Coordinates of C-alpha atoms and ligand atoms in Angstrom, one line a residue:
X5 CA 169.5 40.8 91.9
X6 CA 172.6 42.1 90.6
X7 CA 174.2 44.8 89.6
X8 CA 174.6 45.5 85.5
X9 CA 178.2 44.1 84.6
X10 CA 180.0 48.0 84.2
X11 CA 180.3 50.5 86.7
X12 CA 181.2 54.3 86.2
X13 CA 184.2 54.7 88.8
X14 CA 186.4 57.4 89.7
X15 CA 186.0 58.9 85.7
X16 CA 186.0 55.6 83.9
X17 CA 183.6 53.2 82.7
X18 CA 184.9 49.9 84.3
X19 CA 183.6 46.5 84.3
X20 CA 182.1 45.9 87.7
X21 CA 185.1 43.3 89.2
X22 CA 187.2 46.3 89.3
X23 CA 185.6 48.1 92.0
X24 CA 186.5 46.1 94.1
X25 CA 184.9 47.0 97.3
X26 CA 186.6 45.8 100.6
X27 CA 188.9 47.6 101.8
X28 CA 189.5 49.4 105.2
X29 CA 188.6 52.9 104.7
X30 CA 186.4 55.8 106.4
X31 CA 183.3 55.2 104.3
X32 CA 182.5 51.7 105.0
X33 CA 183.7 52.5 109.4
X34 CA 182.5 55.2 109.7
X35 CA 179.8 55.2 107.4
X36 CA 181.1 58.2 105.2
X37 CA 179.5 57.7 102.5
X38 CA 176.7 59.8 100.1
X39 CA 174.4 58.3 97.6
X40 CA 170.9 59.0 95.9
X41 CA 168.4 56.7 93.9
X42 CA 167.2 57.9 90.7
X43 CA 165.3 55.8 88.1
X44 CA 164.8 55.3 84.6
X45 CA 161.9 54.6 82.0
X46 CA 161.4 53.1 79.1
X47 CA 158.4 55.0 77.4
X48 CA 157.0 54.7 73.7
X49 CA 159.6 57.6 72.9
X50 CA 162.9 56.5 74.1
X51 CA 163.9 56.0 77.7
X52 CA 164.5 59.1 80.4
X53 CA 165.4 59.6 83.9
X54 CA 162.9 60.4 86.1
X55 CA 163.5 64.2 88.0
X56 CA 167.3 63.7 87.5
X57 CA 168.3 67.3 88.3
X58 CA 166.3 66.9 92.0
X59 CA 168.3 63.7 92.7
X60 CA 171.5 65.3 91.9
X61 CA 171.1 68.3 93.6
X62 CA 170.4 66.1 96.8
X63 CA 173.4 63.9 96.1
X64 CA 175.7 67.5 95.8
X65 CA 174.3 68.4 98.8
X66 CA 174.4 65.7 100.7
X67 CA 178.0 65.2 99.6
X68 CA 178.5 69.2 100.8
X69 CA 177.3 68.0 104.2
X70 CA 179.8 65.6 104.6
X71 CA 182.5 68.0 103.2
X72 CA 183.3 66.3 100.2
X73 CA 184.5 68.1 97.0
X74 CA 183.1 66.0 93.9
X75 CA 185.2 67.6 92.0
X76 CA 182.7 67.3 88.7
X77 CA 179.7 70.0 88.6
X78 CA 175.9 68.4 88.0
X79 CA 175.9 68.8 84.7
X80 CA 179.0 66.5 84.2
X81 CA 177.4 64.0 86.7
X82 CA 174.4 64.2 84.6
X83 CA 176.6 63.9 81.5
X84 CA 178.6 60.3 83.3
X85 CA 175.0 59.1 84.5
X86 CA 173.8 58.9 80.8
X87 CA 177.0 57.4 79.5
X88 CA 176.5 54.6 82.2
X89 CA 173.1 54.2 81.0
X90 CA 174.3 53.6 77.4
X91 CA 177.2 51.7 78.7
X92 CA 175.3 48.9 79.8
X93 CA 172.5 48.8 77.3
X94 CA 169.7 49.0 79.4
X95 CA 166.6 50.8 78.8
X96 CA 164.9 51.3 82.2
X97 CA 166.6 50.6 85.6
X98 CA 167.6 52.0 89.0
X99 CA 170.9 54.3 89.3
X100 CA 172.6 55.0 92.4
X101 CA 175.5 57.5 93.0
X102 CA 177.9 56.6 95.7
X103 CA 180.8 58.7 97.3
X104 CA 182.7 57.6 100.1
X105 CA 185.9 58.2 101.6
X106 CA 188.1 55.9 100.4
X107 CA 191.5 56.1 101.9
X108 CA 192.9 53.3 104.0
X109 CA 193.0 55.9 106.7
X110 CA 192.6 55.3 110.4
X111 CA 191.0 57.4 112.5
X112 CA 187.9 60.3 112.2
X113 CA 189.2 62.9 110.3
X114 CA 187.5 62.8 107.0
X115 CA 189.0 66.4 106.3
X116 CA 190.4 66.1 103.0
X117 CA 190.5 62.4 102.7
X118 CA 190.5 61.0 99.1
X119 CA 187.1 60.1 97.3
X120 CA 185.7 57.4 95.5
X121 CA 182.3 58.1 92.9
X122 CA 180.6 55.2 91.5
X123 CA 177.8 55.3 89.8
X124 CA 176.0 51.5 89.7
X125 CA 173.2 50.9 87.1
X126 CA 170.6 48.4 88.3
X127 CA 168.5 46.6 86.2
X128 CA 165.1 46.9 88.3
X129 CA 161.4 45.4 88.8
X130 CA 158.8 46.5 86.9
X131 CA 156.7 48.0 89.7
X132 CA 153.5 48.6 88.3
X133 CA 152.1 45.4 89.9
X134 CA 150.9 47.1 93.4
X135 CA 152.7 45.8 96.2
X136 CA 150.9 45.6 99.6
X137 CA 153.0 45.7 103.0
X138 CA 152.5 45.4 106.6
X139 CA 154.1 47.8 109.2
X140 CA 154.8 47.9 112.7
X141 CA 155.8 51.0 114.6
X142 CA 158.8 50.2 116.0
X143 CA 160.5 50.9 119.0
X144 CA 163.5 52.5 117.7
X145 CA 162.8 56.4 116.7
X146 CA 164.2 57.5 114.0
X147 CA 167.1 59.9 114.2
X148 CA 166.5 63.8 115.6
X149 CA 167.0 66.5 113.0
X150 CA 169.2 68.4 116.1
X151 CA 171.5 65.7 115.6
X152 CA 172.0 65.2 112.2
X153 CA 171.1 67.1 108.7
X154 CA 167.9 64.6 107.9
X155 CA 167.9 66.4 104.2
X156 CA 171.5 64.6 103.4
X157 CA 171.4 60.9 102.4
X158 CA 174.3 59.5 104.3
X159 CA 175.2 56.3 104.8
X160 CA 175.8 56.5 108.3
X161 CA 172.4 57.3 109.3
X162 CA 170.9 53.7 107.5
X163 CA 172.1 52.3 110.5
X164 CA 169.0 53.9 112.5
X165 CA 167.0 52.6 109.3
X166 CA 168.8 48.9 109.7
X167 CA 167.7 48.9 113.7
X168 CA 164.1 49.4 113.0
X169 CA 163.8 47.1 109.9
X170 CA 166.0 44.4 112.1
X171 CA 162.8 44.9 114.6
X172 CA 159.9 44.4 111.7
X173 CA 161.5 41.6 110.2
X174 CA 162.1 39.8 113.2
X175 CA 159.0 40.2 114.3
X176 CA 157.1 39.3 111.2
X177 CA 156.4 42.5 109.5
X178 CA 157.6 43.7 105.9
X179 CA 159.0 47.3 107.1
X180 CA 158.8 49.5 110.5
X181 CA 157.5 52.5 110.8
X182 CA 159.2 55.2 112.5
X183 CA 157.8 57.4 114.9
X184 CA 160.4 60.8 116.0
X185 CA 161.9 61.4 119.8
X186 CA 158.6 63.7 119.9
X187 CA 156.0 60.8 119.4
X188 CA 155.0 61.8 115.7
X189 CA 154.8 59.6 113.1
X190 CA 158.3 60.3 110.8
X191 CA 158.7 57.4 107.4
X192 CA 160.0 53.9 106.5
X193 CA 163.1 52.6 106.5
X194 CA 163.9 54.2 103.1
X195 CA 160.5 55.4 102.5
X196 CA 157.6 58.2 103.4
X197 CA 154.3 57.3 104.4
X198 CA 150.8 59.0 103.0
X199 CA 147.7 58.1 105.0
X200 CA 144.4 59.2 103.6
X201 CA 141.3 60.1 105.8
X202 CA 137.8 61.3 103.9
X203 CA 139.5 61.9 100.6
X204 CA 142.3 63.9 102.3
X205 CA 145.8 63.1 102.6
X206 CA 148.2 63.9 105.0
X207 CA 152.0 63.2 105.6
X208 CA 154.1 64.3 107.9
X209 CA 156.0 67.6 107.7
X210 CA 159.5 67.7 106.3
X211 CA 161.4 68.2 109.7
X212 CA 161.6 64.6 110.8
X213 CA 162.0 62.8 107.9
X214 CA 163.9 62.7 104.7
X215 CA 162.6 64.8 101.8
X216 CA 162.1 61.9 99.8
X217 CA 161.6 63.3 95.4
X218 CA 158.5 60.8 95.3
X219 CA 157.0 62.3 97.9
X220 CA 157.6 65.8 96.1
X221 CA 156.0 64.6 93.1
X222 CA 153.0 63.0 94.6
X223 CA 152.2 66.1 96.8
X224 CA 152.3 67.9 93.3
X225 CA 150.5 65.6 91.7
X226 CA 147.3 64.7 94.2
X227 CA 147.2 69.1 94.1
X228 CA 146.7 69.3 90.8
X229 CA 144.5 66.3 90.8
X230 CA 142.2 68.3 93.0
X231 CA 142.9 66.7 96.3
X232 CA 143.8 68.6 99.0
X233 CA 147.4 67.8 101.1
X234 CA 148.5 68.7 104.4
X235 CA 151.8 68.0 105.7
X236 CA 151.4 67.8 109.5
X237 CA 152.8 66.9 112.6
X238 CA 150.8 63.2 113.3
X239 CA 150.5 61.4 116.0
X240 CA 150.1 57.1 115.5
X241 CA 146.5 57.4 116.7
X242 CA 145.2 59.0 113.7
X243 CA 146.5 56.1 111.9
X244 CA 142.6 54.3 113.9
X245 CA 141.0 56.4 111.4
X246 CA 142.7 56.4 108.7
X247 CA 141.1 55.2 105.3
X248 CA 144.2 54.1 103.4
X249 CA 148.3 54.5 104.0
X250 CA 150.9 53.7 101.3
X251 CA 154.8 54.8 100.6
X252 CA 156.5 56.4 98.4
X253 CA 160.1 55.9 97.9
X254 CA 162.2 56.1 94.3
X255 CA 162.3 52.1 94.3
X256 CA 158.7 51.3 95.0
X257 CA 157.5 54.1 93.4
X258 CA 153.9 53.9 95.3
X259 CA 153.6 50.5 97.9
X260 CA 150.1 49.5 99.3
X261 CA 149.8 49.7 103.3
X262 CA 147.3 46.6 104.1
X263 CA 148.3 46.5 107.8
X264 CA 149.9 48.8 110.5
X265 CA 150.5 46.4 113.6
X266 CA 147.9 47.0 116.6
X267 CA 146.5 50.7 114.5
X268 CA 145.4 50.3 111.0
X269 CA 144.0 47.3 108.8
X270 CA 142.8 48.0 105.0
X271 CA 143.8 45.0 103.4
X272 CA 141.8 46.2 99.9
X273 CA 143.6 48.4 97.3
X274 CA 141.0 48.3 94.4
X275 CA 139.5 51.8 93.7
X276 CA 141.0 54.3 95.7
X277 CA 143.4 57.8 96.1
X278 CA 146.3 55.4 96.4
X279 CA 145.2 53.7 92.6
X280 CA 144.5 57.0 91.2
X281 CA 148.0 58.2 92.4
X282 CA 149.7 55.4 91.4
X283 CA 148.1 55.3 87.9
X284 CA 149.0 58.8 87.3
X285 CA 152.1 58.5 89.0
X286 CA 152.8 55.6 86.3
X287 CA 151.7 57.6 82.9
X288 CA 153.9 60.4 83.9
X289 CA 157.1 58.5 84.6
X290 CA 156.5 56.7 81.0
X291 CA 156.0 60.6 79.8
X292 CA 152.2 60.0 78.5
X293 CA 151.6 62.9 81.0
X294 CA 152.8 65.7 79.1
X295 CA 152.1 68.6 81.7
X296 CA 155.0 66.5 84.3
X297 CA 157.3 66.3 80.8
X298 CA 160.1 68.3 82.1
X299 CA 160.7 65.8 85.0
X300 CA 161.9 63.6 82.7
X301 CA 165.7 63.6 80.7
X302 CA 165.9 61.9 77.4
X303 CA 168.6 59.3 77.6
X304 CA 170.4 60.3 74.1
Ligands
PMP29 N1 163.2 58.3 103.4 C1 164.4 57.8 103.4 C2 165.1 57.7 104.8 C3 165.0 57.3 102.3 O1 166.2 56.7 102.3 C4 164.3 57.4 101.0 C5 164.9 56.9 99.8 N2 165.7 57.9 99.1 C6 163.1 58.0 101.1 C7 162.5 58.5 102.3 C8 162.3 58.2 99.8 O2 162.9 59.2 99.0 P1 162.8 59.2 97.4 O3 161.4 59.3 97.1 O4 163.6 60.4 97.0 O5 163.4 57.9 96.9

């Protein structure tokens, strides 16, 4: 797949070609780079983004970890995402943000190093079809919150992700699952994980993983659905009796667990919390919800 033909980049609407993107600078060494995910709907009303304000304070703050001045508040970012939007002509699709250091500089220090923002518009795959994947807990762990800020999204740290995807792919899985230096089970590569025992459903607390916006909404949602959440410390042996286990992530949306190598086997979706969630999940991002309505921006 690739990207839509125009690219917002350093304050101007460009046609893609321009960004040209290899060069020898800090982001791509050193991996010092920011970037969110945010998507967009097409609904019976006109098209939105889905819990835009979240995803940019995530991106400001994960740019704020890495010491980078955006030098644009939120709302303008806000203001540049939906002029991208309209730019390309697309009426549902995947957005992603990107700051990195760009100078051709050698050498660690990022301290006041110039910037590049791009914002890339993504024409995406409807992904209301349910997905099932199989996992395999792998042997990498995922990165310890005492060494690096786990609420940022920065690039640096997909190298853990890459390690442990490497391991499931090469060993015939879709996607690893990622346990913490502790033993409990943390997410996916880019994903959190949900597993559901006896109508309950648990995920694991926010220290060791990635407060991923999906995972926000679907705690939120299953609540006031009546189901009752607990986000816990777990250990992979729950996983033997669990009932069901998806992900959530901004790209999937909600993706079927049929398999969990050597722990968990469920290969059926059909009726269950996972199709309720998605299904719900679904009507509110194309805003036939109307209670979830203010997690949604009108692309004007
Ligand atoms: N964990 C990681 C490590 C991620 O990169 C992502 C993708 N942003 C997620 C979880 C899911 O987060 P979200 O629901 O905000 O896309």
């Amino acid at each position: 797949m690739k990207p839509a033909n125009k690219i917002w980049l350093n304050g101007k609407i460009a046609p893609i070609k321009k960004a040209n993107l290899f060069s020898f600078h800090q982001g791509l060494n050193y991996g010092a780079c920011v970037y969110d995910g945010i998507r967009f709907y097409k609904s019976a009303s006109g098209s939105s983004v889905f819990r835009l304000n979240d995803h940019l304070s995530r991106f400001f703050y994960s740019a704020s970890v890495l010491d980078m001045n955006l030098g644009v508040s939120k709302k303008e970012m806000a203001k540049v995402i939906m002029e991208i939007i309209r730019a390309n002509k697309l009426s549902s699709g995947y957005i992603r943000p990107l700051a990195f250091y760009s100078e051709p500089k050698m050498g660690i220090n990022i301290i006041g190093a110039k910037l590049t923002i791009a914002i890339f518009v993504w024409p995406w795959r409807d992904s209301s079809k349910v997905r099932s994947i199989k996992m395999k807990i792998v042997k990498t762990r995922r990165l310890d919150p005492a060494t690096v800020d786990l609420k940022a999204k920065i690039g640096g740290y997909y190298a853990n992700g890459l390690l442990g995807f490497i391991e499931a792919r090469k060993s015939g899985f879709d996607e690893p699952l990622f346990l913490d230096v502790n033993g409990f089970i943390a997410e996916g590569a880019v994903n959190n994980i949900f597993i559901v025992k006896n109508k309950v459903i648990y995920t694991p607390k926010l220290n060791n993983i990635l407060g991923g916006i999906t995972r926000d909404s679907i705690i939120q949602i299953a609540r006031q659905m009546g189901l009752k959440v607990y986000e816990k410390n777990i250990r992979p042996d729950f996983l033997r009796k669990a009932d069901e286990v998806f992900l959530t992530g901004t790209g999937i949306e909600l993706e079927h667990v049929s398999k969990i190598h050597g722990y968990f086997s469920q290969p059926k979706i059909a009726k269950s919390i996972f199709s309720d969630l998605k299904d719900e999940y679904r009507k509110i991002i194309l805003g036939s919800d109307r209670k979830y309505k203010n997690w949604l921006t009108p692309i004007q």
